[in-house]
mmCIF file with all atom_site columns, C-alpha atoms in Angstrom:
data_model
loop_
_atom_site.group_PDB
_atom_site.id
_atom_site.type_symbol
_atom_site.label_atom_id
_atom_site.label_alt_id
_atom_site.label_comp_id
_atom_site.label_asym_id
_atom_site.label_entity_id
_atom_site.label_seq_id
_atom_site.pdbx_PDB_ins_code
_atom_site.Cartn_x
_atom_site.Cartn_y
_atom_site.Cartn_z
_atom_site.occupancy
_atom_site.B_iso_or_equiv
_atom_site.pdbx_formal_charge
_atom_site.auth_seq_id
_atom_site.auth_comp_id
_atom_site.auth_asym_id
_atom_site.auth_atom_id
_atom_site.pdbx_PDB_model_num
ATOM 1   C CA . MET A 1 1   ? -0.039  -0.111  -0.189  1.00 0.00 ? 1   MET A CA 1
ATOM 2   C CA . ILE A 1 2   ? 1.352   3.277   -1.120  1.00 0.00 ? 2   ILE A CA 1
ATOM 3   C CA . SER A 1 3   ? 1.909   5.873   1.948   1.00 0.00 ? 3   SER A CA 1
ATOM 4   C CA . MET A 1 4   ? 0.766   9.338   1.715   1.00 0.00 ? 4   MET A CA 1
ATOM 5   C CA . GLU A 1 5   ? 4.171   10.707  2.116   1.00 0.00 ? 5   GLU A CA 1
ATOM 6   C CA . PHE A 1 6   ? 5.390   8.775   -0.986  1.00 0.00 ? 6   PHE A CA 1
ATOM 7   C CA . GLU A 1 7   ? 2.333   9.750   -2.481  1.00 0.00 ? 7   GLU A CA 1
ATOM 8   C CA . HIS A 1 8   ? 3.103   13.256  -2.366  1.00 0.00 ? 8   HIS A CA 1
ATOM 9   C CA . ASP A 1 9   ? 6.987   12.496  -2.922  1.00 0.00 ? 9   ASP A CA 1
ATOM 10  C CA . LEU A 1 10  ? 5.964   10.999  -6.509  1.00 0.00 ? 10  LEU A CA 1
ATOM 11  C CA . LYS A 1 11  ? 3.364   13.505  -7.610  1.00 0.00 ? 11  LYS A CA 1
ATOM 12  C CA . ALA A 1 12  ? 5.857   16.118  -6.826  1.00 0.00 ? 12  ALA A CA 1
ATOM 13  C CA . SER A 1 13  ? 8.453   14.444  -9.125  1.00 0.00 ? 13  SER A CA 1
ATOM 14  C CA . VAL A 1 14  ? 6.248   14.593  -12.327 1.00 0.00 ? 14  VAL A CA 1
ATOM 15  C CA . ARG A 1 15  ? 6.124   17.899  -14.064 1.00 0.00 ? 15  ARG A CA 1
ATOM 16  C CA . THR A 1 16  ? 2.869   18.838  -15.530 1.00 0.00 ? 16  THR A CA 1
ATOM 17  C CA . ILE A 1 17  ? 2.485   20.481  -18.698 1.00 0.00 ? 17  ILE A CA 1
ATOM 18  C CA . PRO A 1 18  ? -0.982  22.266  -19.425 1.00 0.00 ? 18  PRO A CA 1
ATOM 19  C CA . ASP A 1 19  ? -2.531  22.047  -22.704 1.00 0.00 ? 19  ASP A CA 1
ATOM 20  C CA . TYR A 1 20  ? 0.111   19.954  -24.425 1.00 0.00 ? 20  TYR A CA 1
ATOM 21  C CA . PRO A 1 21  ? 0.027   18.170  -27.036 1.00 0.00 ? 21  PRO A CA 1
ATOM 22  C CA . LYS A 1 22  ? -3.337  19.840  -27.335 1.00 0.00 ? 22  LYS A CA 1
ATOM 23  C CA . PRO A 1 23  ? -5.559  22.407  -25.410 1.00 0.00 ? 23  PRO A CA 1
ATOM 24  C CA . GLY A 1 24  ? -7.480  20.705  -22.163 1.00 0.00 ? 24  GLY A CA 1
ATOM 25  C CA . ILE A 1 25  ? -4.708  17.970  -21.832 1.00 0.00 ? 25  ILE A CA 1
ATOM 26  C CA . MET A 1 26  ? -2.387  17.899  -18.779 1.00 0.00 ? 26  MET A CA 1
ATOM 27  C CA . PHE A 1 27  ? 0.504   16.179  -19.869 1.00 0.00 ? 27  PHE A CA 1
ATOM 28  C CA . ARG A 1 28  ? 2.148   14.498  -17.004 1.00 0.00 ? 28  ARG A CA 1
ATOM 29  C CA . ASP A 1 29  ? 6.001   14.400  -17.829 1.00 0.00 ? 29  ASP A CA 1
ATOM 30  C CA . ILE A 1 30  ? 7.671   11.319  -15.814 1.00 0.00 ? 30  ILE A CA 1
ATOM 31  C CA . THR A 1 31  ? 11.144  12.819  -17.239 1.00 0.00 ? 31  THR A CA 1
ATOM 32  C CA . THR A 1 32  ? 11.800  14.633  -14.080 1.00 0.00 ? 32  THR A CA 1
ATOM 33  C CA . LEU A 1 33  ? 10.663  11.180  -11.854 1.00 0.00 ? 33  LEU A CA 1
ATOM 34  C CA . LEU A 1 34  ? 13.019  9.508   -14.173 1.00 0.00 ? 34  LEU A CA 1
ATOM 35  C CA . GLY A 1 35  ? 15.957  11.844  -13.679 1.00 0.00 ? 35  GLY A CA 1
ATOM 36  C CA . ASN A 1 36  ? 15.426  11.760  -9.607  1.00 0.00 ? 36  ASN A CA 1
ATOM 37  C CA . ALA A 1 37  ? 17.039  8.478   -8.718  1.00 0.00 ? 37  ALA A CA 1
ATOM 38  C CA . ARG A 1 38  ? 15.046  8.127   -5.184  1.00 0.00 ? 38  ARG A CA 1
ATOM 39  C CA . ALA A 1 39  ? 12.125  8.961   -6.917  1.00 0.00 ? 39  ALA A CA 1
ATOM 40  C CA . PHE A 1 40  ? 12.568  6.348   -9.767  1.00 0.00 ? 40  PHE A CA 1
ATOM 41  C CA . ARG A 1 41  ? 13.363  3.763   -7.401  1.00 0.00 ? 41  ARG A CA 1
ATOM 42  C CA . ARG A 1 42  ? 10.525  4.242   -5.237  1.00 0.00 ? 42  ARG A CA 1
ATOM 43  C CA . ALA A 1 43  ? 8.437   4.356   -8.155  1.00 0.00 ? 43  ALA A CA 1
ATOM 44  C CA . VAL A 1 44  ? 9.735   0.851   -9.315  1.00 0.00 ? 44  VAL A CA 1
ATOM 45  C CA . ASP A 1 45  ? 9.435   -0.613  -5.843  1.00 0.00 ? 45  ASP A CA 1
ATOM 46  C CA . GLU A 1 46  ? 5.863   0.466   -5.414  1.00 0.00 ? 46  GLU A CA 1
ATOM 47  C CA . LEU A 1 47  ? 5.030   -1.118  -8.721  1.00 0.00 ? 47  LEU A CA 1
ATOM 48  C CA . VAL A 1 48  ? 6.861   -4.547  -7.796  1.00 0.00 ? 48  VAL A CA 1
ATOM 49  C CA . GLN A 1 49  ? 5.484   -4.610  -4.214  1.00 0.00 ? 49  GLN A CA 1
ATOM 50  C CA . PRO A 1 50  ? 2.157   -5.981  -5.415  1.00 0.00 ? 50  PRO A CA 1
ATOM 51  C CA . TRP A 1 51  ? 3.469   -9.025  -6.798  1.00 0.00 ? 51  TRP A CA 1
ATOM 52  C CA . ALA A 1 52  ? 6.573   -9.921  -4.494  1.00 0.00 ? 52  ALA A CA 1
ATOM 53  C CA . GLY A 1 53  ? 6.871   -13.452 -4.076  1.00 0.00 ? 53  GLY A CA 1
ATOM 54  C CA . SER A 1 54  ? 4.706   -14.325 -7.200  1.00 0.00 ? 54  SER A CA 1
ATOM 55  C CA . LYS A 1 55  ? 5.864   -15.979 -10.260 1.00 0.00 ? 55  LYS A CA 1
ATOM 56  C CA . ILE A 1 56  ? 5.648   -13.717 -13.219 1.00 0.00 ? 56  ILE A CA 1
ATOM 57  C CA . ASP A 1 57  ? 6.716   -15.023 -16.576 1.00 0.00 ? 57  ASP A CA 1
ATOM 58  C CA . LYS A 1 58  ? 6.284   -11.830 -18.560 1.00 0.00 ? 58  LYS A CA 1
ATOM 59  C CA . VAL A 1 59  ? 5.725   -7.933  -17.713 1.00 0.00 ? 59  VAL A CA 1
ATOM 60  C CA . ALA A 1 60  ? 4.133   -5.843  -20.667 1.00 0.00 ? 60  ALA A CA 1
ATOM 61  C CA . GLY A 1 61  ? 4.765   -2.489  -21.089 1.00 0.00 ? 61  GLY A CA 1
ATOM 62  C CA . ILE A 1 62  ? 3.029   0.089   -23.640 1.00 0.00 ? 62  ILE A CA 1
ATOM 63  C CA . GLU A 1 63  ? 4.945   2.446   -25.789 1.00 0.00 ? 63  GLU A CA 1
ATOM 64  C CA . ALA A 1 64  ? 7.286   4.923   -24.460 1.00 0.00 ? 64  ALA A CA 1
ATOM 65  C CA . ARG A 1 65  ? 6.611   5.351   -20.649 1.00 0.00 ? 65  ARG A CA 1
ATOM 66  C CA . GLY A 1 66  ? 5.583   1.819   -20.496 1.00 0.00 ? 66  GLY A CA 1
ATOM 67  C CA . PHE A 1 67  ? 8.873   0.443   -21.617 1.00 0.00 ? 67  PHE A CA 1
ATOM 68  C CA . ILE A 1 68  ? 10.858  2.230   -19.339 1.00 0.00 ? 68  ILE A CA 1
ATOM 69  C CA . LEU A 1 69  ? 8.911   1.397   -16.232 1.00 0.00 ? 69  LEU A CA 1
ATOM 70  C CA . GLY A 1 70  ? 7.636   -1.854  -17.575 1.00 0.00 ? 70  GLY A CA 1
ATOM 71  C CA . GLY A 1 71  ? 11.378  -2.795  -18.259 1.00 0.00 ? 71  GLY A CA 1
ATOM 72  C CA . ALA A 1 72  ? 12.457  -1.875  -14.890 1.00 0.00 ? 72  ALA A CA 1
ATOM 73  C CA . VAL A 1 73  ? 9.672   -3.903  -13.045 1.00 0.00 ? 73  VAL A CA 1
ATOM 74  C CA . ALA A 1 74  ? 10.279  -6.944  -15.613 1.00 0.00 ? 74  ALA A CA 1
ATOM 75  C CA . HIS A 1 75  ? 13.966  -6.895  -14.265 1.00 0.00 ? 75  HIS A CA 1
ATOM 76  C CA . GLN A 1 76  ? 12.979  -6.615  -10.596 1.00 0.00 ? 76  GLN A CA 1
ATOM 77  C CA . VAL A 1 77  ? 10.919  -9.423  -10.912 1.00 0.00 ? 77  VAL A CA 1
ATOM 78  C CA . SER A 1 78  ? 13.211  -11.352 -13.105 1.00 0.00 ? 78  SER A CA 1
ATOM 79  C CA . ALA A 1 79  ? 10.404  -11.634 -15.760 1.00 0.00 ? 79  ALA A CA 1
ATOM 80  C CA . GLY A 1 80  ? 10.733  -11.251 -19.604 1.00 0.00 ? 80  GLY A CA 1
ATOM 81  C CA . PHE A 1 81  ? 9.336   -7.994  -20.925 1.00 0.00 ? 81  PHE A CA 1
ATOM 82  C CA . VAL A 1 82  ? 6.838   -7.685  -23.817 1.00 0.00 ? 82  VAL A CA 1
ATOM 83  C CA . PRO A 1 83  ? 6.695   -4.433  -25.658 1.00 0.00 ? 83  PRO A CA 1
ATOM 84  C CA . ILE A 1 84  ? 3.288   -3.362  -26.806 1.00 0.00 ? 84  ILE A CA 1
ATOM 85  C CA . ARG A 1 85  ? 3.358   -1.130  -30.122 1.00 0.00 ? 85  ARG A CA 1
ATOM 86  C CA . LYS A 1 86  ? 1.830   0.576   -32.648 1.00 0.00 ? 86  LYS A CA 1
ATOM 87  C CA . LYS A 1 87  ? 0.781   -1.286  -35.535 1.00 0.00 ? 87  LYS A CA 1
ATOM 88  C CA . GLY A 1 88  ? 3.975   -1.777  -37.840 1.00 0.00 ? 88  GLY A CA 1
ATOM 89  C CA . LYS A 1 89  ? 6.704   -0.644  -35.490 1.00 0.00 ? 89  LYS A CA 1
ATOM 90  C CA . LEU A 1 90  ? 7.954   -4.148  -34.803 1.00 0.00 ? 90  LEU A CA 1
ATOM 91  C CA . PRO A 1 91  ? 9.422   -6.443  -37.922 1.00 0.00 ? 91  PRO A CA 1
ATOM 92  C CA . HIS A 1 92  ? 8.730   -9.857  -36.788 1.00 0.00 ? 92  HIS A CA 1
ATOM 93  C CA . THR A 1 93  ? 5.646   -11.869 -36.103 1.00 0.00 ? 93  THR A CA 1
ATOM 94  C CA . THR A 1 94  ? 3.210   -10.133 -33.520 1.00 0.00 ? 94  THR A CA 1
ATOM 95  C CA . VAL A 1 95  ? -0.059  -10.339 -31.995 1.00 0.00 ? 95  VAL A CA 1
ATOM 96  C CA . ARG A 1 96  ? -2.224  -7.696  -32.390 1.00 0.00 ? 96  ARG A CA 1
ATOM 97  C CA . ILE A 1 97  ? -4.869  -6.450  -29.862 1.00 0.00 ? 97  ILE A CA 1
ATOM 98  C CA . ALA A 1 98  ? -6.520  -3.133  -30.322 1.00 0.00 ? 98  ALA A CA 1
ATOM 99  C CA . TYR A 1 99  ? -5.890  -0.612  -27.423 1.00 0.00 ? 99  TYR A CA 1
ATOM 100 C CA . SER A 1 100 ? -7.330  2.780   -26.705 1.00 0.00 ? 100 SER A CA 1
ATOM 101 C CA . LEU A 1 101 ? -4.650  5.634   -27.240 1.00 0.00 ? 101 LEU A CA 1
ATOM 102 C CA . GLU A 1 102 ? -3.979  8.536   -24.985 1.00 0.00 ? 102 GLU A CA 1
ATOM 103 C CA . TYR A 1 103 ? -4.935  11.371  -26.957 1.00 0.00 ? 103 TYR A CA 1
ATOM 104 C CA . GLY A 1 104 ? -7.793  10.018  -29.422 1.00 0.00 ? 104 GLY A CA 1
ATOM 105 C CA . LEU A 1 105 ? -8.984  6.852   -31.668 1.00 0.00 ? 105 LEU A CA 1
ATOM 106 C CA . ASP A 1 106 ? -6.671  4.419   -32.905 1.00 0.00 ? 106 ASP A CA 1
ATOM 107 C CA . GLU A 1 107 ? -6.673  3.254   -36.946 1.00 0.00 ? 107 GLU A CA 1
ATOM 108 C CA . MET A 1 108 ? -9.468  0.826   -36.769 1.00 0.00 ? 108 MET A CA 1
ATOM 109 C CA . ASP A 1 109 ? -11.538 3.076   -34.728 1.00 0.00 ? 109 ASP A CA 1
ATOM 110 C CA . ASN A 1 110 ? -11.485 5.769   -37.248 1.00 0.00 ? 110 ASN A CA 1
ATOM 111 C CA . ARG A 1 111 ? -12.263 3.163   -39.797 1.00 0.00 ? 111 ARG A CA 1
ATOM 112 C CA . ILE A 1 112 ? -15.152 1.791   -38.236 1.00 0.00 ? 112 ILE A CA 1
ATOM 113 C CA . LEU A 1 113 ? -16.607 5.090   -38.020 1.00 0.00 ? 113 LEU A CA 1
ATOM 114 C CA . SER A 1 114 ? -15.907 6.417   -41.335 1.00 0.00 ? 114 SER A CA 1
ATOM 115 C CA . VAL A 1 115 ? -17.758 3.316   -42.852 1.00 0.00 ? 115 VAL A CA 1
ATOM 116 C CA . ILE A 1 116 ? -20.908 3.739   -40.602 1.00 0.00 ? 116 ILE A CA 1
ATOM 117 C CA . ILE A 1 117 ? -20.886 7.180   -41.563 1.00 0.00 ? 117 ILE A CA 1
ATOM 118 C CA . GLU A 1 118 ? -19.953 7.318   -45.252 1.00 0.00 ? 118 GLU A CA 1
ATOM 119 C CA . LYS A 1 119 ? -21.278 4.251   -46.407 1.00 0.00 ? 119 LYS A CA 1
ATOM 120 C CA . PHE A 1 120 ? -24.340 3.555   -44.260 1.00 0.00 ? 120 PHE A CA 1
ATOM 121 C CA . LYS A 1 121 ? -25.392 7.043   -43.730 1.00 0.00 ? 121 LYS A CA 1
ATOM 122 C CA . GLY A 1 122 ? -24.516 6.930   -39.869 1.00 0.00 ? 122 GLY A CA 1
ATOM 123 C CA . GLY A 1 123 ? -26.711 3.761   -39.263 1.00 0.00 ? 123 GLY A CA 1
ATOM 124 C CA . PRO A 1 124 ? -28.289 1.932   -38.147 1.00 0.00 ? 124 PRO A CA 1
ATOM 125 C CA . VAL A 1 125 ? -26.155 -1.029  -39.673 1.00 0.00 ? 125 VAL A CA 1
ATOM 126 C CA . GLY A 1 126 ? -25.441 -4.400  -38.456 1.00 0.00 ? 126 GLY A CA 1
ATOM 127 C CA . ILE A 1 127 ? -22.373 -5.285  -36.958 1.00 0.00 ? 127 ILE A CA 1
ATOM 128 C CA . THR A 1 128 ? -21.813 -8.190  -39.299 1.00 0.00 ? 128 THR A CA 1
ATOM 129 C CA . THR A 1 129 ? -22.238 -5.695  -42.080 1.00 0.00 ? 129 THR A CA 1
ATOM 130 C CA . ILE A 1 130 ? -19.503 -3.096  -40.623 1.00 0.00 ? 130 ILE A CA 1
ATOM 131 C CA . ALA A 1 131 ? -17.070 -6.285  -39.880 1.00 0.00 ? 131 ALA A CA 1
ATOM 132 C CA . THR A 1 132 ? -17.732 -7.432  -43.630 1.00 0.00 ? 132 THR A CA 1
ATOM 133 C CA . ALA A 1 133 ? -17.001 -3.158  -44.858 1.00 0.00 ? 133 ALA A CA 1
ATOM 134 C CA . VAL A 1 134 ? -13.663 -3.125  -42.418 1.00 0.00 ? 134 VAL A CA 1
ATOM 135 C CA . GLY A 1 135 ? -12.245 -6.749  -43.132 1.00 0.00 ? 135 GLY A CA 1
ATOM 136 C CA . GLU A 1 136 ? -12.288 -7.490  -39.444 1.00 0.00 ? 136 GLU A CA 1
ATOM 137 C CA . GLU A 1 137 ? -13.986 -10.255 -37.553 1.00 0.00 ? 137 GLU A CA 1
ATOM 138 C CA . THR A 1 138 ? -17.190 -9.783  -36.156 1.00 0.00 ? 138 THR A CA 1
ATOM 139 C CA . GLY A 1 139 ? -16.253 -11.051 -32.887 1.00 0.00 ? 139 GLY A CA 1
ATOM 140 C CA . THR A 1 140 ? -13.398 -8.982  -32.575 1.00 0.00 ? 140 THR A CA 1
ATOM 141 C CA . LEU A 1 141 ? -15.429 -5.688  -33.167 1.00 0.00 ? 141 LEU A CA 1
ATOM 142 C CA . GLU A 1 142 ? -17.998 -6.861  -30.823 1.00 0.00 ? 142 GLU A CA 1
ATOM 143 C CA . GLU A 1 143 ? -15.455 -7.406  -27.987 1.00 0.00 ? 143 GLU A CA 1
ATOM 144 C CA . VAL A 1 144 ? -12.743 -5.324  -28.787 1.00 0.00 ? 144 VAL A CA 1
ATOM 145 C CA . TYR A 1 145 ? -13.715 -1.976  -30.663 1.00 0.00 ? 145 TYR A CA 1
ATOM 146 C CA . GLU A 1 146 ? -17.595 -1.553  -30.204 1.00 0.00 ? 146 GLU A CA 1
ATOM 147 C CA . PRO A 1 147 ? -17.269 -1.296  -26.001 1.00 0.00 ? 147 PRO A CA 1
ATOM 148 C CA . PHE A 1 148 ? -14.968 1.293   -26.441 1.00 0.00 ? 148 PHE A CA 1
ATOM 149 C CA . LEU A 1 149 ? -16.534 3.407   -28.956 1.00 0.00 ? 149 LEU A CA 1
ATOM 150 C CA . ILE A 1 150 ? -19.902 3.239   -26.965 1.00 0.00 ? 150 ILE A CA 1
ATOM 151 C CA . GLN A 1 151 ? -18.036 3.695   -23.557 1.00 0.00 ? 151 GLN A CA 1
ATOM 152 C CA . GLU A 1 152 ? -16.294 6.874   -25.197 1.00 0.00 ? 152 GLU A CA 1
ATOM 153 C CA . GLY A 1 153 ? -19.728 8.262   -26.678 1.00 0.00 ? 153 GLY A CA 1
ATOM 154 C CA . PHE A 1 154 ? -18.705 7.439   -30.360 1.00 0.00 ? 154 PHE A CA 1
ATOM 155 C CA . LEU A 1 155 ? -21.426 4.754   -31.286 1.00 0.00 ? 155 LEU A CA 1
ATOM 156 C CA . MET A 1 156 ? -24.769 3.462   -29.813 1.00 0.00 ? 156 MET A CA 1
ATOM 157 C CA . ARG A 1 157 ? -26.243 -0.026  -30.192 1.00 0.00 ? 157 ARG A CA 1
ATOM 158 C CA . THR A 1 158 ? -29.879 0.113   -30.981 1.00 0.00 ? 158 THR A CA 1
ATOM 159 C CA . PRO A 1 159 ? -32.186 -2.817  -31.957 1.00 0.00 ? 159 PRO A CA 1
ATOM 160 C CA . ARG A 1 160 ? -31.770 -1.932  -35.478 1.00 0.00 ? 160 ARG A CA 1
ATOM 161 C CA . GLY A 1 161 ? -28.035 -1.924  -35.527 1.00 0.00 ? 161 GLY A CA 1
ATOM 162 C CA . ARG A 1 162 ? -25.048 0.397   -34.656 1.00 0.00 ? 162 ARG A CA 1
ATOM 163 C CA . GLU A 1 163 ? -25.416 4.004   -35.244 1.00 0.00 ? 163 GLU A CA 1
ATOM 164 C CA . ALA A 1 164 ? -22.555 6.716   -35.187 1.00 0.00 ? 164 ALA A CA 1
ATOM 165 C CA . THR A 1 165 ? -23.333 9.461   -32.753 1.00 0.00 ? 165 THR A CA 1
ATOM 166 C CA . HIS A 1 166 ? -22.856 13.099  -33.313 1.00 0.00 ? 166 HIS A CA 1
ATOM 167 C CA . LYS A 1 167 ? -19.387 13.028  -31.330 1.00 0.00 ? 167 LYS A CA 1
ATOM 168 C CA . ALA A 1 168 ? -18.370 10.574  -34.204 1.00 0.00 ? 168 ALA A CA 1
ATOM 169 C CA . TYR A 1 169 ? -19.092 12.801  -37.041 1.00 0.00 ? 169 TYR A CA 1
ATOM 170 C CA . LYS A 1 170 ? -17.573 15.627  -35.057 1.00 0.00 ? 170 LYS A CA 1
ATOM 171 C CA . HIS A 1 171 ? -14.510 13.437  -34.488 1.00 0.00 ? 171 HIS A CA 1
ATOM 172 C CA . LEU A 1 172 ? -14.230 12.831  -38.081 1.00 0.00 ? 172 LEU A CA 1
ATOM 173 C CA . GLY A 1 173 ? -15.123 16.437  -39.516 1.00 0.00 ? 173 GLY A CA 1
ATOM 174 C CA . LYS A 1 174 ? -18.367 15.311  -40.952 1.00 0.00 ? 174 LYS A CA 1
ATOM 175 C CA . LEU A 1 175 ? -21.703 16.770  -40.552 1.00 0.00 ? 175 LEU A CA 1
ATOM 176 C CA . PRO A 1 176 ? -24.492 14.777  -39.509 1.00 0.00 ? 176 PRO A CA 1
ATOM 177 C CA . ALA A 1 177 ? -27.259 13.542  -42.609 1.00 0.00 ? 177 ALA A CA 1
ATOM 178 C CA . VAL A 1 178 ? -30.538 15.339  -41.847 1.00 0.00 ? 178 VAL A CA 1
ATOM 179 C CA . SER A 1 179 ? -33.424 13.263  -42.152 1.00 0.00 ? 179 SER A CA 1
ATOM 180 C CA . LYS A 1 180 ? -36.888 14.146  -42.650 1.00 0.00 ? 180 LYS A CA 1
ATOM 181 C CA . GLY A 1 181 ? -39.437 13.001  -40.069 1.00 0.00 ? 181 GLY A CA 1
ATOM 182 C CA . LEU A 1 182 ? -42.356 11.116  -40.489 1.00 0.00 ? 182 LEU A CA 1
ATOM 183 C CA . PHE A 1 183 ? -44.527 14.063  -40.711 1.00 0.00 ? 183 PHE A CA 1
ATOM 184 C CA . ASP A 1 184 ? -42.351 16.778  -41.889 1.00 0.00 ? 184 ASP A CA 1
ATOM 185 C CA . ASP A 1 185 ? -44.072 17.038  -45.620 1.00 0.00 ? 185 ASP A CA 1
ATOM 186 C CA . LEU A 1 186 ? -47.718 17.293  -43.908 1.00 0.00 ? 186 LEU A CA 1
ATOM 187 C CA . THR A 1 187 ? -49.019 20.392  -43.833 1.00 0.00 ? 187 THR A CA 1
ATOM 188 C CA . SER A 1 188 ? -51.508 21.848  -40.842 1.00 0.00 ? 188 SER A CA 1
ATOM 189 C CA . THR A 1 189 ? -54.821 22.844  -42.159 1.00 0.00 ? 189 THR A CA 1
#
């Protein structure tokens, strides 16, 4: 369990840069923590402590920060290290699993939303049809991509199929199609 004193020390050793890389983001720069031997050691110790005495085969780390801290943790627990990289960054055989980017959607997320908006006028459209259009397995869309897109407010699941939200249109820089209502053409008498 992390002590209040250590938590304060750890927070104090991380520099905050407002509005980077874009307005509204508070970027947490850990290079200041990494440059402070005591803080870096304590951070690694705190990450290792819950697993002390456990048999760990591999530690995985996502890009940049995850490589630094994950590598140090893997060393301390005498485990191998698995780097998690963006698509196309590793030359050998890889396993591909989608994950949320820190500041936006990944390539497949954008492709799914684009297909729903551009090919199917924003939906509703069935998940199998979407899977065929983007060249992905239906199960992968349902288990990996769809929950994230729904959680983040880009996609809605309706009884008739999946629909892109206003947030999805805005994200892609598109205007939502305006549909006529059932009674729009009727005039009052």
